[in-house]
mmCIF file of C-alpha atoms in Angstrom:
data_model
loop_
_atom_site.group_PDB
_atom_site.id
_atom_site.type_symbol
_atom_site.label_atom_id
_atom_site.label_comp_id
_atom_site.label_asym_id
_atom_site.label_seq_id
_atom_site.Cartn_x
_atom_site.Cartn_y
_atom_site.Cartn_z
ATOM 1 C CA UNK A 10 -28.525 -144.430 -21.970
ATOM 2 C CA UNK A 11 -25.270 -142.717 -23.129
ATOM 3 C CA UNK A 12 -23.495 -140.248 -20.938
ATOM 4 C CA UNK A 13 -22.894 -136.690 -22.052
ATOM 5 C CA UNK A 14 -19.456 -136.064 -23.360
ATOM 6 C CA UNK A 15 -17.115 -133.984 -21.195
ATOM 7 C CA UNK A 16 -16.910 -130.345 -22.554
ATOM 8 C CA UNK A 17 -13.320 -129.108 -22.573
ATOM 9 C CA UNK A 18 -12.008 -125.568 -23.130
ATOM 10 C CA UNK A 19 -8.340 -125.283 -24.278
ATOM 11 C CA UNK A 20 -6.438 -122.288 -22.839
ATOM 12 C CA UNK A 21 -2.849 -121.623 -24.004
ATOM 13 C CA UNK A 22 -1.106 -118.768 -25.655
ATOM 14 C CA UNK A 23 0.643 -121.118 -28.108
ATOM 15 C CA UNK A 24 -1.562 -122.107 -30.997
ATOM 16 C CA UNK A 25 0.600 -125.042 -31.919
ATOM 17 C CA UNK A 26 0.058 -126.518 -28.390
ATOM 18 C CA UNK A 27 -3.670 -125.992 -28.481
ATOM 19 C CA UNK A 28 -3.749 -127.806 -31.760
ATOM 20 C CA UNK A 29 -1.734 -130.653 -30.298
ATOM 21 C CA UNK A 30 -4.105 -130.931 -27.408
ATOM 22 C CA UNK A 31 -7.131 -130.867 -29.709
ATOM 23 C CA UNK A 32 -5.787 -133.621 -31.867
ATOM 24 C CA UNK A 33 -5.293 -135.817 -28.738
ATOM 25 C CA UNK A 34 -8.612 -135.095 -27.080
ATOM 26 C CA UNK A 35 -10.813 -135.113 -30.220
ATOM 27 C CA UNK A 36 -9.910 -138.736 -30.725
ATOM 28 C CA UNK A 37 -11.609 -139.602 -27.503
ATOM 29 C CA UNK A 38 -15.422 -140.199 -27.937
ATOM 30 C CA UNK A 39 -16.305 -139.027 -24.401
ATOM 31 C CA UNK A 40 -14.469 -135.680 -24.730
ATOM 32 C CA UNK A 41 -15.650 -132.572 -26.720
ATOM 33 C CA UNK A 42 -13.560 -129.501 -27.366
ATOM 34 C CA UNK A 43 -16.008 -126.591 -27.089
ATOM 35 C CA UNK A 44 -13.528 -123.844 -27.830
ATOM 36 C CA UNK A 45 -9.976 -122.308 -27.373
ATOM 37 C CA UNK A 46 -8.580 -119.147 -25.720
ATOM 38 C CA UNK A 47 -5.072 -117.664 -25.997
ATOM 39 C CA UNK A 48 -5.069 -115.653 -22.700
ATOM 40 C CA UNK A 49 -6.753 -115.566 -19.282
ATOM 41 C CA UNK A 50 -9.275 -112.945 -20.003
ATOM 42 C CA UNK A 51 -10.597 -114.696 -23.024
ATOM 43 C CA UNK A 52 -10.652 -117.898 -20.984
ATOM 44 C CA UNK A 53 -12.954 -116.322 -18.456
ATOM 45 C CA UNK A 54 -15.345 -115.105 -21.136
ATOM 46 C CA UNK A 55 -15.224 -118.429 -23.151
ATOM 47 C CA UNK A 56 -16.038 -120.177 -19.713
ATOM 48 C CA UNK A 57 -19.161 -118.013 -19.307
ATOM 49 C CA UNK A 58 -20.384 -118.482 -22.859
ATOM 50 C CA UNK A 59 -19.356 -121.979 -23.812
ATOM 51 C CA UNK A 60 -20.005 -123.668 -20.371
ATOM 52 C CA UNK A 61 -17.099 -126.180 -20.409
ATOM 53 C CA UNK A 62 -16.982 -128.915 -17.802
ATOM 54 C CA UNK A 63 -13.209 -128.738 -17.625
ATOM 55 C CA UNK A 64 -10.834 -125.807 -18.476
ATOM 56 C CA UNK A 65 -7.307 -126.898 -19.580
ATOM 57 C CA UNK A 66 -5.362 -123.942 -18.215
ATOM 58 C CA UNK A 67 -1.874 -122.756 -19.033
ATOM 59 C CA UNK A 68 -0.281 -120.593 -16.374
ATOM 60 C CA UNK A 69 1.885 -118.006 -18.162
ATOM 61 C CA UNK A 70 -0.050 -116.097 -20.688
ATOM 62 C CA UNK A 71 -0.069 -112.413 -21.797
ATOM 63 C CA UNK A 72 -2.515 -110.079 -19.958
ATOM 64 C CA UNK A 73 -4.473 -112.089 -17.429
ATOM 65 C CA UNK A 74 -2.464 -115.178 -16.466
ATOM 66 C CA UNK A 75 -3.810 -118.694 -15.773
ATOM 67 C CA UNK A 76 -3.722 -118.174 -11.954
ATOM 68 C CA UNK A 77 -5.863 -115.112 -12.043
ATOM 69 C CA UNK A 78 -8.191 -116.568 -14.688
ATOM 70 C CA UNK A 79 -8.577 -119.712 -12.378
ATOM 71 C CA UNK A 80 -9.310 -117.442 -9.507
ATOM 72 C CA UNK A 81 -12.068 -115.543 -11.453
ATOM 73 C CA UNK A 82 -13.606 -118.809 -12.798
ATOM 74 C CA UNK A 83 -13.584 -120.890 -9.608
ATOM 75 C CA UNK A 84 -13.407 -118.393 -6.598
ATOM 76 C CA UNK A 85 -15.293 -115.511 -8.093
ATOM 77 C CA UNK A 86 -17.737 -117.835 -9.954
ATOM 78 C CA UNK A 87 -17.464 -115.991 -13.233
ATOM 79 C CA UNK A 88 -19.524 -118.722 -14.886
ATOM 80 C CA UNK A 89 -23.034 -119.803 -13.944
ATOM 81 C CA UNK A 90 -22.038 -123.463 -13.777
ATOM 82 C CA UNK A 91 -19.249 -125.182 -11.782
ATOM 83 C CA UNK A 92 -16.372 -125.760 -14.141
ATOM 84 C CA UNK A 93 -13.165 -127.491 -13.018
ATOM 85 C CA UNK A 94 -9.751 -126.102 -13.836
ATOM 86 C CA UNK A 95 -6.831 -128.400 -14.737
ATOM 87 C CA UNK A 96 -3.545 -126.613 -14.751
ATOM 88 C CA UNK A 97 -0.804 -127.420 -17.218
ATOM 89 C CA UNK A 98 2.710 -126.693 -15.981
ATOM 90 C CA UNK A 99 6.278 -127.273 -16.829
ATOM 91 C CA UNK A 100 9.287 -127.741 -14.383
ATOM 92 C CA UNK A 101 10.206 -124.157 -14.985
ATOM 93 C CA UNK A 102 6.833 -122.984 -13.789
ATOM 94 C CA UNK A 103 6.454 -125.195 -10.602
ATOM 95 C CA UNK A 104 6.700 -122.179 -8.231
ATOM 96 C CA UNK A 105 3.276 -121.107 -9.609
ATOM 97 C CA UNK A 106 1.491 -124.367 -8.999
ATOM 98 C CA UNK A 107 0.661 -123.711 -5.283
ATOM 99 C CA UNK A 108 -0.913 -120.351 -6.165
ATOM 100 C CA UNK A 109 -2.942 -122.008 -8.944
ATOM 101 C CA UNK A 110 -4.269 -124.551 -6.490
ATOM 102 C CA UNK A 111 -5.069 -121.814 -3.949
ATOM 103 C CA UNK A 112 -6.999 -120.058 -6.727
ATOM 104 C CA UNK A 113 -9.163 -123.012 -6.888
ATOM 105 C CA UNK A 114 -7.630 -125.475 -9.586
ATOM 106 C CA UNK A 115 -8.584 -129.104 -9.281
ATOM 107 C CA UNK A 116 -5.172 -130.375 -10.217
ATOM 108 C CA UNK A 117 -2.103 -129.949 -12.215
ATOM 109 C CA UNK A 118 -0.262 -131.894 -14.928
ATOM 110 C CA UNK A 119 2.978 -131.631 -16.774
ATOM 111 C CA UNK A 120 2.757 -130.292 -20.277
ATOM 112 C CA UNK A 121 4.964 -133.178 -21.526
ATOM 113 C CA UNK A 122 2.765 -135.873 -19.802
ATOM 114 C CA UNK A 123 1.871 -138.737 -22.058
ATOM 115 C CA UNK A 124 -1.472 -138.310 -23.987
ATOM 116 C CA UNK A 125 -3.041 -141.087 -22.005
ATOM 117 C CA UNK A 126 -2.325 -139.135 -18.745
ATOM 118 C CA UNK A 127 -3.831 -135.964 -20.044
ATOM 119 C CA UNK A 128 -7.027 -137.761 -21.151
ATOM 120 C CA UNK A 129 -7.221 -139.571 -17.787
ATOM 121 C CA UNK A 130 -6.666 -136.332 -15.810
ATOM 122 C CA UNK A 131 -9.551 -134.568 -17.633
ATOM 123 C CA UNK A 132 -11.841 -137.430 -16.910
ATOM 124 C CA UNK A 133 -10.845 -137.514 -13.293
ATOM 125 C CA UNK A 134 -11.326 -133.839 -12.755
ATOM 126 C CA UNK A 135 -14.634 -133.770 -14.640
ATOM 127 C CA UNK A 136 -15.897 -136.599 -12.352
ATOM 128 C CA UNK A 137 -15.310 -134.219 -9.332
ATOM 129 C CA UNK A 138 -12.004 -135.721 -8.125
ATOM 130 C CA UNK A 139 -8.610 -134.002 -8.249
ATOM 131 C CA UNK A 140 -5.286 -134.972 -9.938
ATOM 132 C CA UNK A 141 -1.805 -134.417 -8.591
ATOM 133 C CA UNK A 142 1.018 -135.489 -10.900
ATOM 134 C CA UNK A 143 3.474 -137.355 -8.631
ATOM 135 C CA UNK A 144 6.455 -136.058 -10.554
ATOM 136 C CA UNK A 145 5.384 -132.482 -9.911
ATOM 137 C CA UNK A 146 4.672 -133.269 -6.279
ATOM 138 C CA UNK A 147 8.195 -134.553 -5.716
ATOM 139 C CA UNK A 148 9.630 -131.568 -7.613
ATOM 140 C CA UNK A 149 7.563 -129.147 -5.496
ATOM 141 C CA UNK A 150 8.865 -130.724 -2.323
ATOM 142 C CA UNK A 151 12.469 -130.371 -3.498
ATOM 143 C CA UNK A 152 12.085 -126.783 -4.702
ATOM 144 C CA UNK A 153 10.211 -125.551 -1.680
ATOM 145 C CA UNK A 154 12.270 -127.458 1.003
ATOM 146 C CA UNK A 155 13.760 -124.148 2.447
ATOM 147 C CA UNK A 156 10.288 -122.576 2.464
ATOM 148 C CA UNK A 157 8.533 -125.377 4.357
ATOM 149 C CA UNK A 158 7.923 -124.907 7.987
ATOM 150 C CA UNK A 159 10.425 -126.337 10.480
ATOM 151 C CA UNK A 160 9.291 -129.623 12.189
ATOM 152 C CA UNK A 161 6.890 -128.795 14.867
ATOM 153 C CA UNK A 162 7.797 -129.317 18.475
ATOM 154 C CA UNK A 163 4.609 -127.795 19.917
ATOM 155 C CA UNK A 164 2.408 -130.583 18.701
ATOM 156 C CA UNK A 165 0.516 -131.396 15.441
ATOM 157 C CA UNK A 166 -0.669 -128.598 13.151
ATOM 158 C CA UNK A 167 -4.235 -127.426 13.543
ATOM 159 C CA UNK A 168 -6.789 -130.148 12.610
ATOM 160 C CA UNK A 169 -4.279 -132.943 12.376
ATOM 161 C CA UNK A 170 -5.043 -134.110 15.913
ATOM 162 C CA UNK A 171 -8.635 -134.896 14.720
ATOM 163 C CA UNK A 172 -7.276 -137.602 12.310
ATOM 164 C CA UNK A 173 -6.677 -141.249 13.283
ATOM 165 C CA UNK A 174 -3.266 -142.731 12.778
ATOM 166 C CA UNK A 175 -4.405 -144.422 9.531
ATOM 167 C CA UNK A 176 -5.910 -141.162 8.255
ATOM 168 C CA UNK A 177 -2.657 -139.437 8.855
ATOM 169 C CA UNK A 178 -0.802 -142.074 7.004
ATOM 170 C CA UNK A 179 -3.263 -141.863 4.086
ATOM 171 C CA UNK A 180 -2.835 -138.017 4.089
ATOM 172 C CA UNK A 181 0.921 -138.505 3.762
ATOM 173 C CA UNK A 182 0.524 -140.851 0.811
ATOM 174 C CA UNK A 183 -1.883 -138.391 -0.865
ATOM 175 C CA UNK A 184 0.630 -135.595 -0.305
ATOM 176 C CA UNK A 185 3.238 -137.719 -2.167
ATOM 177 C CA UNK A 186 0.905 -137.817 -5.112
ATOM 178 C CA UNK A 187 -0.292 -141.350 -4.945
ATOM 179 C CA UNK A 188 -3.702 -142.237 -6.326
ATOM 180 C CA UNK A 189 -6.298 -144.214 -4.261
ATOM 181 C CA UNK A 190 -5.361 -147.442 -6.038
ATOM 182 C CA UNK A 191 -1.579 -146.913 -5.381
ATOM 183 C CA UNK A 192 -2.303 -146.162 -1.656
ATOM 184 C CA UNK A 193 -4.410 -149.192 -1.437
ATOM 185 C CA UNK A 194 -1.658 -151.404 -2.815
ATOM 186 C CA UNK A 195 0.871 -149.682 -0.421
ATOM 187 C CA UNK A 196 -1.278 -150.284 2.757
ATOM 188 C CA UNK A 197 -2.658 -153.512 1.520
ATOM 189 C CA UNK A 198 -6.355 -152.524 1.848
ATOM 190 C CA UNK A 199 -9.242 -152.071 -0.666
ATOM 191 C CA UNK A 200 -9.411 -148.998 -2.837
ATOM 192 C CA UNK A 201 -12.884 -148.387 -1.427
ATOM 193 C CA UNK A 202 -11.348 -148.180 2.103
ATOM 194 C CA UNK A 203 -8.785 -145.639 1.005
ATOM 195 C CA UNK A 204 -11.614 -143.545 -0.650
ATOM 196 C CA UNK A 205 -13.395 -143.515 2.695
ATOM 197 C CA UNK A 206 -10.286 -142.455 4.499
ATOM 198 C CA UNK A 207 -9.606 -139.694 2.026
ATOM 199 C CA UNK A 208 -13.083 -138.409 2.360
ATOM 200 C CA UNK A 209 -12.670 -138.462 6.108
ATOM 201 C CA UNK A 210 -9.437 -136.482 5.947
ATOM 202 C CA UNK A 211 -10.902 -133.883 3.761
ATOM 203 C CA UNK A 212 -14.060 -133.417 5.966
ATOM 204 C CA UNK A 213 -12.117 -133.303 9.239
ATOM 205 C CA UNK A 214 -9.568 -130.689 7.858
ATOM 206 C CA UNK A 215 -12.243 -128.691 5.972
ATOM 207 C CA UNK A 216 -10.517 -129.206 2.508
ATOM 208 C CA UNK A 217 -12.159 -129.081 -0.811
ATOM 209 C CA UNK A 218 -10.228 -132.002 -2.460
ATOM 210 C CA UNK A 219 -7.014 -133.895 -2.326
ATOM 211 C CA UNK A 220 -5.088 -131.164 -4.145
ATOM 212 C CA UNK A 221 -5.861 -128.930 -1.159
ATOM 213 C CA UNK A 222 -4.690 -131.791 1.082
ATOM 214 C CA UNK A 223 -1.340 -131.649 -0.604
ATOM 215 C CA UNK A 224 -1.030 -127.990 -0.005
ATOM 216 C CA UNK A 225 -2.074 -128.461 3.686
ATOM 217 C CA UNK A 226 0.645 -131.213 3.982
ATOM 218 C CA UNK A 227 3.358 -128.801 2.522
ATOM 219 C CA UNK A 228 2.368 -125.802 4.665
ATOM 220 C CA UNK A 229 1.923 -127.690 7.967
ATOM 221 C CA UNK A 230 5.037 -129.763 7.693
ATOM 222 C CA UNK A 231 3.136 -133.145 7.486
ATOM 223 C CA UNK A 232 5.390 -134.231 4.666
ATOM 224 C CA UNK A 233 9.071 -133.358 4.340
ATOM 225 C CA UNK A 234 11.325 -133.378 1.307
ATOM 226 C CA UNK A 235 12.716 -136.860 0.904
ATOM 227 C CA UNK A 236 10.661 -137.981 3.818
ATOM 228 C CA UNK A 237 8.702 -141.200 4.150
#
């Protein structure tokens, strides 16, 4: 029995970019473009009416921006179903990524990412996982170095003491943007084992997905710029 195609809504205020994304995605048999929107307000309405599985969301748009649109779609449940939002960003917009994640986005990807990365990210997000571009993660750490909390002397941040040593190690690797497969190679264990560890970390810390785990790691000082 065939699996239903992933329904994708394209949101960007630049028509040429939307056209480019459409050309890339329409060549994939398991992806279907259900519509386009040029601003956040239109994106929210299109999400309600077209019921996409994944909303490919730009951040800076006229009127309602991508962050507020994401908040309405995910946090305020503007649509009756449970769509996922994948944020598209550029290096110049990195300061907005954390806010987009807080708003409920399931991941973020660079606009100049290779087409295969875009396709893969949509599939990953549609499947209920989250995607964090490693290059964006590194850039965020560098940019927010001065805003990250000082190294803690009073003990681990809240919740961290519930994790095992291996779970803390896995959290650090997730925060650096590594996939389960990459972490498995790094720690010389199976990918299934890493998936279990990630699930345990999220459950113990009360986090929705690995993107929230990255934010947690930034805000609690678990990972430091340039740190290992």
